[in-house]
PDB file of C-alpha atoms and ligand atoms in Angstrom:
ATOM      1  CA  UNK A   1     163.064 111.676  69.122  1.00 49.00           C
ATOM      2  CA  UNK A   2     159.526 110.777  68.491  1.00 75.00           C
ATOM      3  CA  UNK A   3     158.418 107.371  68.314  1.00 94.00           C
ATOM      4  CA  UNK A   4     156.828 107.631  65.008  1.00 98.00           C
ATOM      5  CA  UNK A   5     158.345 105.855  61.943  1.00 98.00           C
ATOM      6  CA  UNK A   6     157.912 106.447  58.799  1.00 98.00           C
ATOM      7  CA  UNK A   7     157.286 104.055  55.763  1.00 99.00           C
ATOM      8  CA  UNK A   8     158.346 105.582  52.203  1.00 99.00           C
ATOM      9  CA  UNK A   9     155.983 104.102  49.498  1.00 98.00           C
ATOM     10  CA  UNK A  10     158.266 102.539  46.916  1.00 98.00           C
ATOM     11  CA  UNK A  11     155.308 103.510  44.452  1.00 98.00           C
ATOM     12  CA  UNK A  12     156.413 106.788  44.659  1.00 98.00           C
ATOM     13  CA  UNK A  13     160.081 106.155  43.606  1.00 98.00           C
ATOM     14  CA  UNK A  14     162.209 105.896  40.243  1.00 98.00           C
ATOM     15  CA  UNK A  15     160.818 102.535  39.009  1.00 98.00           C
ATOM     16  CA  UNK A  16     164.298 102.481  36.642  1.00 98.00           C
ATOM     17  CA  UNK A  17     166.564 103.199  39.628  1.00 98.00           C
ATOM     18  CA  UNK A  18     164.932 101.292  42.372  1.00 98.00           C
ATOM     19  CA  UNK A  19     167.268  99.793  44.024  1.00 98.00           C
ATOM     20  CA  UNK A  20     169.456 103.548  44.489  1.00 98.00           C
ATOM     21  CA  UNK A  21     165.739 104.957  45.665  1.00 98.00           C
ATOM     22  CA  UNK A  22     165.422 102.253  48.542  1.00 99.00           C
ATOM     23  CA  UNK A  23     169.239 102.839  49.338  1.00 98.00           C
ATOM     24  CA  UNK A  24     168.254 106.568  49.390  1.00 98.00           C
ATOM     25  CA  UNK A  25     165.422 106.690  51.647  1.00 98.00           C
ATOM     26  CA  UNK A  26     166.644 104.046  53.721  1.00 98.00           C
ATOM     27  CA  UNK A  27     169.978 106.587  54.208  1.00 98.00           C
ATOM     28  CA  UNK A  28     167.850 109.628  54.578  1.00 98.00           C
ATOM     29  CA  UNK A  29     166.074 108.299  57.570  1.00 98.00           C
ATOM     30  CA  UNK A  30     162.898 106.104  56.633  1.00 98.00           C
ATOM     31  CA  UNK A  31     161.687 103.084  59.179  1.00 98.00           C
ATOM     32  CA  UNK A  32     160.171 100.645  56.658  1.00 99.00           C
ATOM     33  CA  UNK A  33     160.025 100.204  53.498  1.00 99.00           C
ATOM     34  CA  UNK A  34     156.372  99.868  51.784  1.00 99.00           C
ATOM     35  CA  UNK A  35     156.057  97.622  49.380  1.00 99.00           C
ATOM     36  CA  UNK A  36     152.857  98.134  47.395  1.00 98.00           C
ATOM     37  CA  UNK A  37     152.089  95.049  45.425  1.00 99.00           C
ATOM     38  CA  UNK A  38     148.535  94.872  43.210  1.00 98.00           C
ATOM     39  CA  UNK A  39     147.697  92.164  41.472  1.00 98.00           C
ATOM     40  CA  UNK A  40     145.131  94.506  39.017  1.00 98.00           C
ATOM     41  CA  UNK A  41     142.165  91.960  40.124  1.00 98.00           C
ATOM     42  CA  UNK A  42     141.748  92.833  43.842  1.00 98.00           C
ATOM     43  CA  UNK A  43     143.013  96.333  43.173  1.00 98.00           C
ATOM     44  CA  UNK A  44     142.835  97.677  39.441  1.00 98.00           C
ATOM     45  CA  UNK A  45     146.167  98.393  39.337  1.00 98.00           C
ATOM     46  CA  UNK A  46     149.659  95.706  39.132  1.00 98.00           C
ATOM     47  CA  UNK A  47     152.538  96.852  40.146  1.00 98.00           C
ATOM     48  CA  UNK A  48     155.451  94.018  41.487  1.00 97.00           C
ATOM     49  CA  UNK A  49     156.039  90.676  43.198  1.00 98.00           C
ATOM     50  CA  UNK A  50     158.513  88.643  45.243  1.00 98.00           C
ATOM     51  CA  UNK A  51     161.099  89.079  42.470  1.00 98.00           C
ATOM     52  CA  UNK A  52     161.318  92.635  42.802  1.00 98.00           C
ATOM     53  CA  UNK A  53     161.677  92.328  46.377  1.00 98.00           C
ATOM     54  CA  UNK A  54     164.253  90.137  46.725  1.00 98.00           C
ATOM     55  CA  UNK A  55     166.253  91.915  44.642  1.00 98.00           C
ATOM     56  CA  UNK A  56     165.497  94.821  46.487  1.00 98.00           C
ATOM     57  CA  UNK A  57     166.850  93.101  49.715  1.00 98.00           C
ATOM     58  CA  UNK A  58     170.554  93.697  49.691  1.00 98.00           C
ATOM     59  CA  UNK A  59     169.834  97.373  49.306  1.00 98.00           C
ATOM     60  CA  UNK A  60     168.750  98.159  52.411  1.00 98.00           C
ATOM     61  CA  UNK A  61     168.561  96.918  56.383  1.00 98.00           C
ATOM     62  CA  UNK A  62     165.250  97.996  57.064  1.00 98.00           C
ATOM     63  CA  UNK A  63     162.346  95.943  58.101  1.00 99.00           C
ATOM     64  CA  UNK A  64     160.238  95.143  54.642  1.00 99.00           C
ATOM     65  CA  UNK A  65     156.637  96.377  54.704  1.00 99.00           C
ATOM     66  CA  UNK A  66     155.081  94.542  52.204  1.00 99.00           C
ATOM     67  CA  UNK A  67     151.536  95.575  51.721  1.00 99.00           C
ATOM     68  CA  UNK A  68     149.798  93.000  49.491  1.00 99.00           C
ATOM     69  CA  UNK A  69     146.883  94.843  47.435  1.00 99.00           C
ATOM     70  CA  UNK A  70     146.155  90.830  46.083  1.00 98.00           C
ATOM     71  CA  UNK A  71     143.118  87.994  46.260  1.00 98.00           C
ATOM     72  CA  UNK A  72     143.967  85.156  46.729  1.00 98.00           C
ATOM     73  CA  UNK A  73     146.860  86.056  49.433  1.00 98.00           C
ATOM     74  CA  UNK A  74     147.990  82.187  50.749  1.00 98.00           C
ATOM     75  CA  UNK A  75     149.617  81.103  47.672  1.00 98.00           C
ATOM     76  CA  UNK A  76     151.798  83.766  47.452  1.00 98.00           C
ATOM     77  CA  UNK A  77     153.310  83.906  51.058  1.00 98.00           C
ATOM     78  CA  UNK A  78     155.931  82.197  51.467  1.00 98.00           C
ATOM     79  CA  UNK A  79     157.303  83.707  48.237  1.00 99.00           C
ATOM     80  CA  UNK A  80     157.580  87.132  49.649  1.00 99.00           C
ATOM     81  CA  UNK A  81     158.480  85.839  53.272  1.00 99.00           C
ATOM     82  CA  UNK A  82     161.736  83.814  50.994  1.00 98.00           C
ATOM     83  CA  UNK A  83     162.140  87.467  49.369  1.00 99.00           C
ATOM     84  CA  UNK A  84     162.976  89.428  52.666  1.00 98.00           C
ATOM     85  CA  UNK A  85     159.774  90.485  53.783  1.00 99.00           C
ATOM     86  CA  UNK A  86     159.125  91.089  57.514  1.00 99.00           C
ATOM     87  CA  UNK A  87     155.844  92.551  58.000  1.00 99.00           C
ATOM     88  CA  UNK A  88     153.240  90.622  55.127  1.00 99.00           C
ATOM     89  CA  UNK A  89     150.144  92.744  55.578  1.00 99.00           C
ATOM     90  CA  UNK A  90     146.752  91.811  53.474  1.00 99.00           C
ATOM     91  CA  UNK A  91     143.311  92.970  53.526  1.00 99.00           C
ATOM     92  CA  UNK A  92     140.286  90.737  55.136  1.00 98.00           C
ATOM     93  CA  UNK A  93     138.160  90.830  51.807  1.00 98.00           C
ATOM     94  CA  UNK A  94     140.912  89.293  50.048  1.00 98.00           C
ATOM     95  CA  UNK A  95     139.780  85.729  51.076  1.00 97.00           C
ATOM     96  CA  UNK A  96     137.082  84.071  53.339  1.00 97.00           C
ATOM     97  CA  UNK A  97     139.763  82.910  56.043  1.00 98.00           C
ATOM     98  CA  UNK A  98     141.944  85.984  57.364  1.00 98.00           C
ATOM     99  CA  UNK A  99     142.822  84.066  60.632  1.00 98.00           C
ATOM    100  CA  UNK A 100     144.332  81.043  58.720  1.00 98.00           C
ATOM    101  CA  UNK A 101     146.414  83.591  56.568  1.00 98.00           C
ATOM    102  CA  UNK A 102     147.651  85.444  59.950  1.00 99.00           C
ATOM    103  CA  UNK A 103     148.574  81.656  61.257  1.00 98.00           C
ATOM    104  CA  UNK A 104     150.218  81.454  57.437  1.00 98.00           C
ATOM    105  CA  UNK A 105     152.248  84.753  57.547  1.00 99.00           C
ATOM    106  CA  UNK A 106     153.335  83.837  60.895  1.00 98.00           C
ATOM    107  CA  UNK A 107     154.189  80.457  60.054  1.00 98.00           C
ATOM    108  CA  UNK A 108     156.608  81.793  57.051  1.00 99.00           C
ATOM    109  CA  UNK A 109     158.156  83.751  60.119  1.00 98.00           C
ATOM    110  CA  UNK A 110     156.677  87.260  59.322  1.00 99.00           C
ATOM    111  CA  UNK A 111     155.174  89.702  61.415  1.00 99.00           C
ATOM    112  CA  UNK A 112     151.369  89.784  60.344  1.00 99.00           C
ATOM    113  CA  UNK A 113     149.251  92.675  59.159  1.00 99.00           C
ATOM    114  CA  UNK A 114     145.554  93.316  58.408  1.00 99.00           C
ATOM    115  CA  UNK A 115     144.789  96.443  56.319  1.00 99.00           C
ATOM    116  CA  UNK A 116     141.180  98.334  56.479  1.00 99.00           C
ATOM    117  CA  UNK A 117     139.612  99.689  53.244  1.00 98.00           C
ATOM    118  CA  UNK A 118     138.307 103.223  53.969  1.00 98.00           C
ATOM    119  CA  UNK A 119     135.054 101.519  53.929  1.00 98.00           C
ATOM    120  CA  UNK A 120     135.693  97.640  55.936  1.00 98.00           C
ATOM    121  CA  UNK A 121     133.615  97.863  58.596  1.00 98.00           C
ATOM    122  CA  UNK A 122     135.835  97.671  62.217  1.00 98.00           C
ATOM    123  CA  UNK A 123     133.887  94.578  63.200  1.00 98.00           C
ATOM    124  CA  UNK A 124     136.439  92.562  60.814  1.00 98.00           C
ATOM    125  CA  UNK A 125     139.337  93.812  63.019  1.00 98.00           C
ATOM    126  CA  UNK A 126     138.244  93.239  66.343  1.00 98.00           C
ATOM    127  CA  UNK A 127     138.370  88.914  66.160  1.00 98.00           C
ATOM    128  CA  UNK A 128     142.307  89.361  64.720  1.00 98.00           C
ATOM    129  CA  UNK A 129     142.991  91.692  67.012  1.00 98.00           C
ATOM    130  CA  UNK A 130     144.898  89.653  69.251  1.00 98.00           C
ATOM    131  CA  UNK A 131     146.504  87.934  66.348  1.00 98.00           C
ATOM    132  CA  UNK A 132     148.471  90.721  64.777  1.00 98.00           C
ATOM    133  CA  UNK A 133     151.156  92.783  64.675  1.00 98.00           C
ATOM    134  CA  UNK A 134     149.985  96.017  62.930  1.00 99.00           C
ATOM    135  CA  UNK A 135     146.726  97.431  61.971  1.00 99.00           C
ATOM    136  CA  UNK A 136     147.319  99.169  58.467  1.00 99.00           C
ATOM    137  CA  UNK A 137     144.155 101.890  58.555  1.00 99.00           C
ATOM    138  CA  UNK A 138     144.033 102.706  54.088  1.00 99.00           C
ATOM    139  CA  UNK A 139     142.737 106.499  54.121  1.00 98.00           C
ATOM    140  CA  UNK A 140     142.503 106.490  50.475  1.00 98.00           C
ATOM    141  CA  UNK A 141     141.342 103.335  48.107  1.00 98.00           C
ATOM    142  CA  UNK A 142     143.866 101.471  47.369  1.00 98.00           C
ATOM    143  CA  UNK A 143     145.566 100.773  44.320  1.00 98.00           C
ATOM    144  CA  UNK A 144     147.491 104.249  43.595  1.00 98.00           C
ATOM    145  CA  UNK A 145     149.653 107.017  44.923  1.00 98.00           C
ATOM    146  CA  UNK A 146     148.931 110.709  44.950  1.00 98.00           C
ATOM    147  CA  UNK A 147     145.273 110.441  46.022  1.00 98.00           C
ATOM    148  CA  UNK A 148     143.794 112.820  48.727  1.00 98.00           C
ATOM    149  CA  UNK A 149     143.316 111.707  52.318  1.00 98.00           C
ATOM    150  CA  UNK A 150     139.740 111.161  53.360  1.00 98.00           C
ATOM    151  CA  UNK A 151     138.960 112.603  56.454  1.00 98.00           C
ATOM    152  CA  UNK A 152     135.948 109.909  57.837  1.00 98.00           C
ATOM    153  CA  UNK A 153     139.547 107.446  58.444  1.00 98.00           C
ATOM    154  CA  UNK A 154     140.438 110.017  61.342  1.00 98.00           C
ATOM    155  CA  UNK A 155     138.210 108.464  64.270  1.00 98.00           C
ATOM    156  CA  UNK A 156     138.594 105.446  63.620  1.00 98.00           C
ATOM    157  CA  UNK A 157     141.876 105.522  63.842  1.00 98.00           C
ATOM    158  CA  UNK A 158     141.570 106.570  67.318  1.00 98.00           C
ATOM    159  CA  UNK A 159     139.061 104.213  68.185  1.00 98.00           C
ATOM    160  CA  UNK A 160     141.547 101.302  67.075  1.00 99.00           C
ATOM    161  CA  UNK A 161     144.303 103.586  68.824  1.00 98.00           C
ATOM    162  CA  UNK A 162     142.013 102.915  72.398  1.00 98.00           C
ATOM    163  CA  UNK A 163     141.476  99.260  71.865  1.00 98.00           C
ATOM    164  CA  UNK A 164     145.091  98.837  71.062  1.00 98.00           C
ATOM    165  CA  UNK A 165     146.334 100.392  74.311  1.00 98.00           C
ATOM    166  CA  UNK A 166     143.585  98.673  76.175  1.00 98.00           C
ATOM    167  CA  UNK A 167     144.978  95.436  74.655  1.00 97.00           C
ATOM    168  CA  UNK A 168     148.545  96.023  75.943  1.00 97.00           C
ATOM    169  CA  UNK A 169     150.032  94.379  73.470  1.00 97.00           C
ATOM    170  CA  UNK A 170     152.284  95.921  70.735  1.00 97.00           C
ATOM    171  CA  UNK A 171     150.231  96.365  67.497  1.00 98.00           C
ATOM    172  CA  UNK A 172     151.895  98.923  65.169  1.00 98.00           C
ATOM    173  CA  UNK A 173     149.059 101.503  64.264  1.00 98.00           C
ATOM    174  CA  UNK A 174     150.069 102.500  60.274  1.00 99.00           C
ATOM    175  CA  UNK A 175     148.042 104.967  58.016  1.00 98.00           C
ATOM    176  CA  UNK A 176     148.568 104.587  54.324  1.00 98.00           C
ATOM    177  CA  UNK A 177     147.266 106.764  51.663  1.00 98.00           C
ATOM    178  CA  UNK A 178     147.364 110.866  51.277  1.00 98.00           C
ATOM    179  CA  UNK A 179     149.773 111.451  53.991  1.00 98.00           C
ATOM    180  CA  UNK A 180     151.508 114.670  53.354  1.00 98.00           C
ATOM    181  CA  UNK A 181     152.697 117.164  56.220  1.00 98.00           C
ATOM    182  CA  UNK A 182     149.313 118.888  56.746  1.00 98.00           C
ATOM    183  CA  UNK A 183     147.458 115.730  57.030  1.00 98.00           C
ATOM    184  CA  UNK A 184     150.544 114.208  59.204  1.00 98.00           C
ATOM    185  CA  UNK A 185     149.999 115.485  62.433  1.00 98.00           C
ATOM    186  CA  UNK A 186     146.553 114.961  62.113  1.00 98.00           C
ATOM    187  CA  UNK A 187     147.118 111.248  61.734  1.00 98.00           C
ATOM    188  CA  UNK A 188     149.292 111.002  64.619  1.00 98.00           C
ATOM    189  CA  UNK A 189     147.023 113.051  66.877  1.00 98.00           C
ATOM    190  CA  UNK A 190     143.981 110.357  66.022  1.00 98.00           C
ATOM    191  CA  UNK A 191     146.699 107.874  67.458  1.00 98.00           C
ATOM    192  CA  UNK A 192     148.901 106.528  64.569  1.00 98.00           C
ATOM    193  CA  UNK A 193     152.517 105.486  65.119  1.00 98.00           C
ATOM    194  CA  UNK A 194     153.781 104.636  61.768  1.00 98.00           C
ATOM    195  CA  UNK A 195     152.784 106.994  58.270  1.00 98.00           C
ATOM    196  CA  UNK A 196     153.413 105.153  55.093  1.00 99.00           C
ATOM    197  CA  UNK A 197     154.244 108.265  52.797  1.00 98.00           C
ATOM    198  CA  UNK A 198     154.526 107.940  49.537  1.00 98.00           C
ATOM    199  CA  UNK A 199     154.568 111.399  47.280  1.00 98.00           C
ATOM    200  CA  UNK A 200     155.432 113.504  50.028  1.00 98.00           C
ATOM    201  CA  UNK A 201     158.410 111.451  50.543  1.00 98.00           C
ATOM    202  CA  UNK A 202     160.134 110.971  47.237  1.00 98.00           C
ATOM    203  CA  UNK A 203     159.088 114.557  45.889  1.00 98.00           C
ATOM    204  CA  UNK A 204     162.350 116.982  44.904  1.00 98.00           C
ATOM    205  CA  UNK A 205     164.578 113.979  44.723  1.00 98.00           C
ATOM    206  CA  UNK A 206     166.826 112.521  46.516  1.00 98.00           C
ATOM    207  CA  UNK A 207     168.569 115.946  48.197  1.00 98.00           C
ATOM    208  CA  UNK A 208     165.082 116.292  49.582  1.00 98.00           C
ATOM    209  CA  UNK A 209     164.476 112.977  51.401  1.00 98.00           C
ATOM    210  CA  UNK A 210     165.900 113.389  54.757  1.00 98.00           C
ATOM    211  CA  UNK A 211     164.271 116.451  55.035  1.00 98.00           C
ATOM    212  CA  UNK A 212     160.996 114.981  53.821  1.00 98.00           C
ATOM    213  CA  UNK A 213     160.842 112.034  56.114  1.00 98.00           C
ATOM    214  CA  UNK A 214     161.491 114.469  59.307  1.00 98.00           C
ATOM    215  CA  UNK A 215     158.933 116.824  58.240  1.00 98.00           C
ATOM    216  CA  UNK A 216     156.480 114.040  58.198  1.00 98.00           C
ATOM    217  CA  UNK A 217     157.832 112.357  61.635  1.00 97.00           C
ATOM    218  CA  UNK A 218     157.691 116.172  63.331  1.00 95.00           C
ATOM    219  CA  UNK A 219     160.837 116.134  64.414  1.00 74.00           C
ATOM    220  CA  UNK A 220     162.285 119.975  63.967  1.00 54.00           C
TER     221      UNK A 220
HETATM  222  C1  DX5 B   1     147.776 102.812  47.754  1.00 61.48           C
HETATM  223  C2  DX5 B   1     149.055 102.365  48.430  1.00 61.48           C
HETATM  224  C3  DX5 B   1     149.794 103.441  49.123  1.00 61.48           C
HETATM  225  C4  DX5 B   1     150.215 104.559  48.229  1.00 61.48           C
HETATM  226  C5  DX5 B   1     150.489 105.785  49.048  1.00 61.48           C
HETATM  227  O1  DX5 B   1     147.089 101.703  47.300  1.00 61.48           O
HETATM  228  O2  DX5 B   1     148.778 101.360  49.396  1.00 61.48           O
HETATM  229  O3  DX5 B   1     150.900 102.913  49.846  1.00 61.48           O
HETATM  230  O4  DX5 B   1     151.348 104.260  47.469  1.00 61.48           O
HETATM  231  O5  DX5 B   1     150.796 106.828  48.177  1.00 61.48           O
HETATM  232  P1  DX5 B   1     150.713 108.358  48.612  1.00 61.48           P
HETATM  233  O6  DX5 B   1     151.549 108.526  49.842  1.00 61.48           O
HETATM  234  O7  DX5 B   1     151.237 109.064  47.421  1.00 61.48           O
HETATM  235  O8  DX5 B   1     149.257 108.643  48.896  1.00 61.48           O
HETATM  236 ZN1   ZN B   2     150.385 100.647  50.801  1.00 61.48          ZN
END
């Protein structure tokens, strides 16, 4: 068994049958579940809130990746910590004080994650560092599925990879955007431990799940 997990992208899913698709993927093998939330101000598209997550809750016993794509990010915290989240991860440019929203999402009793825009310099990682609980590395733009992988995310992914291990500590190392089972591998060889997966999990349908998610993990 390989130590990677994977994280299905509800975006991906049967927005009418939601609940059945996070039952499904949860059954077929996934880690996490990533929830992609947009606000369609930081990010140009909206997608859902705490609502949608806590009803989501009772449908599954994995640990809630909640990804928010939103500015401001404070206000809304301890909604989606109420709603079942356990990892509330948000990007630095999303308001001028990322180490009082870490102290916030940890307050609300979350694990805490900072997400890097293909083009966030690493500089506004290294501070937090010590703060966090998972590095979420985007390696498209965010604000939609089905968009190709770009490349230039590779080595820095293993430069975070190196100060991560240097640090000791465990920081979950997740790449989110164009992950498909060519560019898989490739993420996990620059030093990534958890793929968020979006299209590449949830196409065929449902018979095609399990296999999807341990395709991606690269377990035979
Ligand atoms: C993009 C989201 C991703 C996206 C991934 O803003 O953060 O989680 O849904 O979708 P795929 O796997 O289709 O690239
Ligand atoms: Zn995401």
């Amino acid at each position: 068994m390989s130590g990677i997990k994977i994280a299905p992208s509800i975006l991906a899913s049967d927005f009418a049958r939601l609940g059945e698709e996070v039952r499904a993927v949860s059954d077929a093998g996934a880690d996490y579940i990533h929830v992609d939330v947009m606000d369609g101000h930081f990010v140009p598209n909206i997608t859902i809130g705490p609502d949608v997550v806590k009803a989501l809750r009772p449908h599954s016993d994995k640990v809630f990746d909640v990804h928010l794509m939103i500015a401001p990010v404070d206000p809304y915290i301890d909604a989606f910590a109420g709603a079942g989240a356990d990892i509330i991860t948000f990007h630095p440019e999303a308001g001028a004080h990322p180490h009082r929203t870490i102290q916030a999402i940890k307050a609300a009793g979350c694990k805490a994650g900072l997400s890097l825009n293909p083009g966030t310099p690493l500089e506004a990682l290294w501070p937090l560092l010590g703060d966090i609980d998972l590095v979420l590395v985007m390696s498209v733009n965010p604000g939609f599925g089905g968009q190709s992988f770009i490349e230039s995310q590779l080595p820095r992914i293993e430069t975070i990879r190196k100060r991560i291990d240097a640090s000791g500590r465990a920081v979950d190392l997740e790449v989110d955007g164009g992950i498909n089972f060519e560019t898989a591998p490739r993420a996990i060889a620059a030093g990534a431990d958890v793929l968020v997966a979006g299209t590449a999990t949830f196409k065929g349908g449902p018979t095609a799940y399990a296999k999807n998610i341990a395709t991606l993990r690269g377990a035979r």
